[in-house]
Coordinates of C-alpha atoms in Angstrom, one line a residue:
Q1 CA 7.3 2.3 16.8
V2 CA 6.6 3.3 13.2
Q3 CA 4.8 6.4 12.0
L4 CA 3.3 6.4 8.5
V5 CA 2.0 9.3 6.5
E6 CA 0.3 8.8 3.1
S7 CA 0.0 11.4 0.4
G8 CA -0.9 11.7 -3.3
G9 CA -4.5 10.8 -3.3
G10 CA -7.1 12.9 -5.3
L11 CA -9.7 12.9 -7.9
V12 CA -8.9 11.4 -11.3
Q13 CA -10.9 10.3 -14.3
A14 CA -11.2 6.7 -15.3
G15 CA -8.2 5.6 -17.2
G16 CA -5.9 8.0 -15.4
S17 CA -3.0 7.5 -13.0
L18 CA -2.0 8.4 -9.5
R19 CA 1.1 7.8 -7.5
L20 CA 0.6 7.4 -3.7
S21 CA 3.5 7.9 -1.3
C22 CA 3.9 6.7 2.2
A23 CA 6.6 8.3 4.4
A24 CA 7.8 6.3 7.4
S25 CA 9.6 7.3 10.5
G26 CA 10.7 5.6 13.7
R27 CA 12.0 2.1 13.3
T28 CA 14.6 1.4 10.6
F29 CA 12.6 1.4 7.4
S30 CA 14.7 -1.3 5.7
S31 CA 13.9 -3.8 8.4
Y32 CA 10.2 -4.4 7.7
A33 CA 7.8 -5.2 4.9
M34 CA 5.2 -2.8 3.8
G35 CA 1.7 -3.1 2.3
W36 CA -1.1 -1.0 0.8
F37 CA -4.7 -1.6 1.6
R38 CA -7.9 0.2 0.6
Q39 CA -11.3 0.6 2.0
A40 CA -14.4 1.7 0.1
P41 CA -17.5 2.9 2.0
G42 CA -19.4 0.0 3.5
K43 CA -16.7 -2.5 2.7
E44 CA -14.0 -4.2 4.6
R45 CA -10.4 -3.1 4.3
E46 CA -8.9 -4.9 1.2
F47 CA -5.3 -5.9 0.5
V48 CA -3.8 -4.2 -2.6
A49 CA -0.1 -4.9 -2.6
A50 CA 2.9 -5.7 -0.5
I51 CA 6.7 -5.4 -0.8
S52 CA 9.5 -7.0 1.1
W53 CA 11.9 -5.1 3.2
S54 CA 14.5 -4.9 0.4
G55 CA 12.0 -4.3 -2.3
A56 CA 13.1 -7.4 -4.1
R57 CA 9.8 -9.2 -3.7
T58 CA 6.3 -7.9 -4.4
Y59 CA 2.8 -9.3 -4.3
Y60 CA -0.5 -8.0 -5.7
A61 CA -4.2 -8.6 -5.3
D62 CA -5.7 -10.0 -8.5
S63 CA -8.0 -7.0 -8.7
V64 CA -5.1 -4.7 -9.4
K65 CA -2.4 -6.9 -10.9
G66 CA -1.0 -5.4 -14.1
R67 CA -2.3 -1.9 -13.2
V68 CA -0.5 -1.2 -10.0
T69 CA 3.1 -1.2 -9.0
I70 CA 4.5 -1.1 -5.4
S71 CA 8.0 0.1 -4.9
R72 CA 10.2 1.5 -2.1
V73 CA 13.2 3.7 -1.7
N74 CA 14.8 2.8 1.6
A75 CA 17.1 5.7 1.5
K76 CA 14.1 8.0 1.5
N77 CA 12.0 5.9 4.0
T78 CA 9.2 5.9 1.5
V79 CA 7.0 3.3 -0.2
Y80 CA 5.0 4.1 -3.4
L81 CA 1.9 2.8 -5.1
Q82 CA 1.8 3.7 -8.8
M83 CA -1.7 3.2 -10.1
N84 CA -2.6 3.2 -13.8
S85 CA -5.7 2.6 -15.8
L86 CA -7.8 3.5 -12.8
K87 CA -11.4 2.4 -12.6
P88 CA -14.3 3.8 -10.7
E89 CA -14.2 0.7 -8.5
D90 CA -10.8 1.7 -7.4
T91 CA -12.4 4.5 -5.4
A92 CA -11.5 4.1 -1.8
V93 CA -9.4 5.4 1.1
Y94 CA -5.9 3.9 0.6
Y95 CA -3.7 3.0 3.6
C96 CA -0.1 2.0 3.9
A97 CA 0.8 -0.4 6.7
A98 CA 4.0 -1.8 8.2
D99 CA 4.5 -5.5 9.0
V100 CA 7.4 -5.7 11.5
S101 CA 7.0 -9.4 12.2
G102 CA 10.0 -10.3 10.1
S103 CA 8.1 -13.1 8.3
Y104 CA 9.4 -14.1 4.9
H105 CA 5.8 -14.6 3.7
F106 CA 3.7 -11.7 2.7
S107 CA 0.9 -10.7 5.0
L108 CA -2.4 -10.3 3.1
T109 CA -4.8 -9.4 5.9
A110 CA -5.1 -6.2 7.8
H111 CA -4.8 -7.8 11.2
E112 CA -1.3 -9.0 10.3
Y113 CA 0.0 -5.4 10.0
D114 CA 1.3 -3.6 13.0
Y115 CA 1.2 0.1 12.1
W116 CA -1.0 2.1 9.8
G117 CA -1.2 5.5 8.2
Q118 CA -4.2 7.8 8.3
G119 CA -5.2 7.1 4.8
T120 CA -5.5 9.1 1.6
Q121 CA -8.7 9.3 -0.5
V122 CA -8.6 8.2 -4.1
T123 CA -11.7 9.0 -6.2
V124 CA -12.0 7.8 -9.8
S125 CA -14.8 9.4 -11.8
S126 CA -16.4 7.6 -14.7

């Protein structure tokens, strides 16, 4: 079992930055990959970024590439999402998720992830 708790969301002006955190507990954190997703009202949950168990490999959605950085500190059981140059279209509830499958390949769809946090709201004003 894995429990995930996100924090760091809020209201920011366009062009601003936010750093989201996701604290994990339960299963050994360094044994599984992590991802971030987002869901805007009326839309499906969308992949944002993923990071391997060691942090050595990352993958980003085209919509955020160059503006977002995913990282993790295994000693702190925490994964981060640094978001810069935020746009109004980034407004959504952001979720972290754990992929405990052990697959080398990144999981890019929500159904491939096993555990989810409760989400944190990010609102970008224009």
